[in-house]
C-alpha positions as semicolon CSV with decimal commas, in nm:
position;residue;x (nm);y (nm);z (nm)
1;X;0,000;0,000;0,000
2;X;0,126;0,354;-0,071
3;X;0,309;0,543;0,200
4;X;0,213;0,893;0,307
5;X;0,326;1,149;0,567
6;X;0,180;1,041;0,898
7;X;-0,065;1,264;1,087
8;X;-0,147;1,182;1,451
9;X;-0,506;1,266;1,545
10;X;-0,803;1,144;1,747
11;X;-1,026;0,953;1,506
12;X;-1,406;0,986;1,512
13;X;-1,633;0,774;1,293
14;X;-2,006;0,706;1,265
15;X;-2,008;0,386;1,471
16;X;-2,081;0,144;1,187
17;X;-1,855;-0,145;1,093
18;X;-1,818;0,006;0,746
19;X;-1,707;0,326;0,915
20;X;-1,438;0,140;1,107
21;X;-1,311;-0,021;0,787
22;X;-1,281;0,332;0,649
23;X;-1,061;0,413;0,950
24;X;-0,829;0,134;0,835
25;X;-0,840;0,277;0,482
26;X;-0,746;0,622;0,615
27;X;-0,455;0,472;0,808
28;X;-0,301;0,337;0,489
29;X;-0,408;0,575;0,215
30;X;-0,440;0,909;0,396
31;X;-0,149;0,878;0,637
32;X;-0,371;0,902;0,946
33;X;-0,230;0,755;1,267
34;X;-0,503;0,742;1,533
35;X;-0,416;0,829;1,890
36;X;-0,768;0,716;1,980
37;X;-1,072;0,588;1,792
38;X;-1,418;0,691;1,907
39;X;-1,770;0,680;1,772
40;X;-1,951;1,009;1,716
41;X;-2,216;0,933;1,979
42;X;-1,953;0,859;2,245
43;X;-1,713;1,140;2,156
44;X;-1,499;1,277;2,437
45;X;-1,330;1,590;2,298
46;X;-0,961;1,642;2,372
47;X;-0,800;1,981;2,426
48;X;-0,455;1,849;2,341
49;X;-0,517;1,666;2,012
50;X;-0,692;1,736;1,686
51;X;-1,006;1,537;1,605
52;X;-1,037;1,388;1,259
53;X;-1,379;1,274;1,137
54;X;-1,379;0,975;0,903
55;X;-1,658;0,984;0,646
56;X;-1,796;0,639;0,569
57;X;-1,743;0,538;0,209
58;X;-1,881;0,198;0,112
59;X;-1,633;0,154;-0,173
60;X;-1,338;0,211;0,060
61;X;-1,492;-0,022;0,318
62;X;-1,532;-0,296;0,056
63;X;-1,168;-0,258;-0,047
64;X;-1,052;-0,310;0,312
65;X;-1,288;-0,606;0,361
66;X;-1,155;-0,775;0,048
67;X;-0,797;-0,706;0,156
68;X;-0,854;-0,863;0,498
69;X;-1,016;-1,171;0,347
70;X;-0,745;-1,212;0,081
71;X;-0,426;-1,108;0,262
72;X;-0,512;-1,243;0,610
73;X;-0,807;-1,486;0,607
74;X;-1,184;-1,515;0,611
75;X;-1,163;-1,624;0,977
76;X;-0,969;-1,309;1,064
77;X;-1,241;-1,098;0,904
78;X;-1,514;-1,262;1,110
79;X;-1,301;-1,232;1,424
80;X;-1,272;-0,857;1,367
81;X;-1,643;-0,828;1,282
82;X;-1,742;-0,998;1,607
83;X;-1,489;-0,802;1,813
84;X;-1,646;-0,484;1,673
85;X;-1,974;-0,580;1,844
86;X;-1,804;-0,586;2,185
87;X;-1,864;-0,314;2,442
88;X;-1,495;-0,301;2,538
89;X;-1,364;0,056;2,525
90;X;-1,029;-0,047;2,376
91;X;-1,164;-0,270;2,098
92;X;-1,118;-0,027;1,807
93;X;-0,747;0,036;1,862
94;X;-0,684;-0,334;1,921
95;X;-0,872;-0,421;1,603
96;X;-0,666;-0,172;1,402
97;X;-0,339;-0,312;1,538
98;X;-0,465;-0,665;1,466
99;X;-0,543;-0,582;1,102
100;X;-0,215;-0,393;1,046
101;X;-0,016;-0,683;1,191
102;X;-0,229;-0,927;0,994
103;X;-0,136;-0,762;0,666
104;X;0,227;-0,831;0,758
105;X;0,188;-1,186;0,886
106;X;-0,094;-1,314;0,668
107;X;-0,308;-1,607;0,786
108;X;-0,056;-1,686;1,061
109;X;-0,150;-1,372;1,254
110;X;-0,356;-1,574;1,502
111;X;-0,049;-1,779;1,597
112;X;0,097;-1,469;1,762
113;X;-0,116;-1,457;2,076
114;X;0,180;-1,321;2,273
115;X;0,078;-0,979;2,139
116;X;-0,176;-0,826;2,376
117;X;-0,383;-0,670;2,097
118;X;-0,429;-1,004;1,919
119;X;-0,529;-1,176;2,241
120;X;-0,765;-0,887;2,320
121;X;-0,939;-0,901;1,982
122;X;-0,998;-1,274;2,019
123;X;-1,129;-1,230;2,371
124;X;-1,375;-0,961;2,260
125;X;-1,495;-1,176;1,968
126;X;-1,530;-1,480;2,194
127;X;-1,736;-1,290;2,453
128;X;-1,969;-1,155;2,184
129;X;-2,010;-1,500;2,031
130;X;-2,087;-1,660;2,367
131;X;-2,345;-1,400;2,464
132;X;-2,515;-1,419;2,124
133;X;-2,518;-1,800;2,145
134;X;-2,681;-1,796;2,489
135;X;-2,941;-1,537;2,391
136;X;-3,048;-1,745;2,092
137;X;-3,188;-1,988;2,347
138;X;-3,299;-1,737;2,611
139;X;-3,493;-1,490;2,394
140;X;-3,862;-1,491;2,491
141;X;-4,103;-1,364;2,226
142;X;-4,454;-1,246;2,313
143;X;-4,733;-1,178;2,066
144;X;-4,854;-0,820;2,054
145;X;-5,205;-0,697;1,974
146;X;-5,083;-0,629;1,618
147;X;-4,972;-0,989;1,571
148;X;-4,603;-0,901;1,586
149;X;-4,371;-1,101;1,811
150;X;-4,178;-0,883;2,056
151;X;-3,868;-0,974;2,256
152;X;-3,673;-0,757;2,502
153;X;-3,311;-0,831;2,588
154;X;-3,046;-0,656;2,797
155;X;-2,711;-0,777;2,660
156;X;-2,370;-0,648;2,759
157;X;-2,251;-0,645;2,398
158;X;-2,410;-0,531;2,072
159;X;-2,545;-0,870;1,966
160;X;-2,852;-0,765;1,765
161;X;-2,682;-0,850;1,435
162;X;-2,612;-1,220;1,510
163;X;-2,953;-1,252;1,678
164;X;-3,121;-1,103;1,371
165;X;-2,942;-1,344;1,138
166;X;-3,041;-1,639;1,359
167;X;-3,411;-1,559;1,394
168;X;-3,457;-1,433;1,037
169;X;-3,348;-1,779;0,926
170;X;-3,578;-1,963;1,167
171;X;-3,880;-1,733;1,180
172;X;-3,871;-1,610;0,822
173;X;-4,249;-1,592;0,772
174;X;-4,325;-1,409;1,098
175;X;-4,284;-1,039;1,178
176;X;-4,089;-0,976;1,495
177;X;-3,894;-0,718;1,694
178;X;-3,594;-0,768;1,922
179;X;-3,541;-0,472;2,152
180;X;-3,198;-0,415;2,308
181;X;-3,290;-0,215;2,618
182;X;-2,934;-0,157;2,733
183;X;-2,814;0,007;2,410
184;X;-3,150;0,154;2,303
185;X;-3,148;-0,032;1,971
186;X;-3,390;-0,267;1,800
187;X;-3,405;-0,489;1,497
188;X;-3,738;-0,509;1,312
189;X;-3,812;-0,799;1,077
190;X;-4,112;-0,770;0,843
191;X;-4,102;-1,118;0,696
192;X;-3,854;-1,020;0,424
193;X;-3,570;-0,811;0,566
194;X;-3,425;-0,670;0,888
195;X;-3,404;-0,301;0,975
196;X;-3,196;-0,174;1,267
197;X;-3,334;0,133;1,443
198;X;-3,261;0,353;1,744
199;X;-3,513;0,334;2,028
200;X;-3,600;0,606;2,276
201;X;-3,483;0,521;2,631
202;X;-3,757;0,399;2,866
203;X;-3,981;0,301;2,576
204;X;-4,317;0,168;2,697
205;X;-4,361;-0,208;2,628
206;X;-4,617;-0,298;2,360
207;X;-4,975;-0,400;2,422
208;X;-4,988;-0,778;2,415
209;X;-5,244;-1,005;2,251
210;X;-5,544;-1,108;2,461
211;X;-5,433;-1,470;2,506
212;X;-5,062;-1,397;2,560
213;X;-5,089;-1,388;2,939
214;X;-5,253;-1,733;2,945
215;X;-4,984;-1,875;2,716
216;X;-4,711;-1,734;2,938
217;X;-4,880;-1,876;3,246
218;X;-4,889;-2,222;3,089
219;X;-4,520;-2,198;3,002
220;X;-4,430;-2,082;3,354
221;X;-4,630;-2,365;3,510
222;X;-4,452;-2,618;3,289
223;X;-4,114;-2,468;3,381
224;X;-4,187;-2,489;3,753
225;X;-4,334;-2,842;3,754
226;X;-4,091;-3,008;3,511
227;X;-3,790;-2,956;3,737
228;X;-3,674;-3,249;3,949
229;X;-3,636;-3,113;4,303
230;X;-3,382;-3,377;4,410
231;X;-3,153;-3,279;4,124
232;X;-3,152;-2,904;4,171
233;X;-2,804;-2,757;4,126
234;X;-2,819;-2,375;4,165
235;X;-2,449;-2,326;4,087
236;X;-2,470;-2,520;3,760
237;X;-2,796;-2,342;3,680
238;X;-2,629;-2,003;3,719
239;X;-2,340;-2,111;3,495
240;X;-2,573;-2,232;3,222
241;X;-2,825;-1,948;3,265
242;X;-2,656;-1,634;3,403
243;X;-2,863;-1,420;3,637
244;X;-2,837;-1,117;3,408
245;X;-3,054;-1,286;3,146
246;X;-3,339;-1,373;3,379
247;X;-3,482;-1,023;3,408
248;X;-3,619;-1,056;3,053
249;X;-3,742;-1,416;3,083
250;X;-4,109;-1,489;3,148
251;X;-4,047;-1,797;3,365
252;X;-3,845;-1,586;3,609
253;X;-4,106;-1,310;3,630
254;X;-3,920;-1,092;3,379
255;X;-4,034;-0,770;3,218
256;X;-4,181;-0,955;2,921
257;X;-4,479;-1,081;3,120
258;X;-4,818;-0,989;2,978
259;X;-5,026;-1,022;3,297
260;X;-5,124;-0,656;3,277
261;X;-5,329;-0,727;2,966
262;X;-5,576;-0,942;3,157
263;X;-5,888;-0,746;3,247
C-alpha cells in the first residue's frame, strides 16, 4: 500500500462497521495515525489533540474487507467483525493493530497470541459470540395486539446482528422485533428483511395479545413443575443461565410478562 506522511489525530467515525473499515483505509491511504478511535455518539473531545472525522465510504470499506479476506483470512475478518460488536472501550485500537499486523503476517497472525492486541481481539470476539449463542436460546417472544412477536433483551454487547441473522433464518415468515434495552437499539423484521433502528430510552412495552398472558402462564407452570427437586443444582444453573438474562425471561417473572393485559 502507498506510503504517506503520517498525521497523529483522534479519530471519530459514525459507529458502523463500514465506518471502522474506512478508518483502516485512512490509516493506509491518507497517512492518518489514530491516537484514539471513538464513535460520534460517544465522543470525548480532547483539548490536546486534533479530532479527525472519518466519512464512511462503502467503496473504501469494501476494499478493506476484500484485503482482509485475501491477505489475512476469512476467519480473521469474522473475528474482527465480532470483536467490533463488543462493548470493550479499547476494541477499536486493538482491532486496528490486529489488522495492520495481519497484513504483515498473513493467515498466521492468530499464531501470535503473545501480542496483547491479538489476544484482546480474540477475547472480545469470543465474549460476543458466547453471549449471542446464549441469547439465541434465552430470547422470549410475546405476541402483541398487532400480531407481531416482541422480545426484550439486555445484553452487555451489541449482539442484535447475530440474533437477527439467527431468527430471520428460523422465523422467516413471521414479523418480529428484538429490543436491546441496554443500548436503546432494536431490529425489526417484516417477513422479508431486517431493519436496525434507534429506540427512545424507557420506551413503553407494547400492548400484548389477549391470550398472551394465558400462554405465558402455561409456560411458567410447565417450567416450575418439570424440574426435578432432588436434582436441583443452583451453581450449575447459574453457569448455564446467568442471572443477568433472567430479568427478561417470562419464567423468572421478567419484564416480558403480559399479565397486565388481563382485564
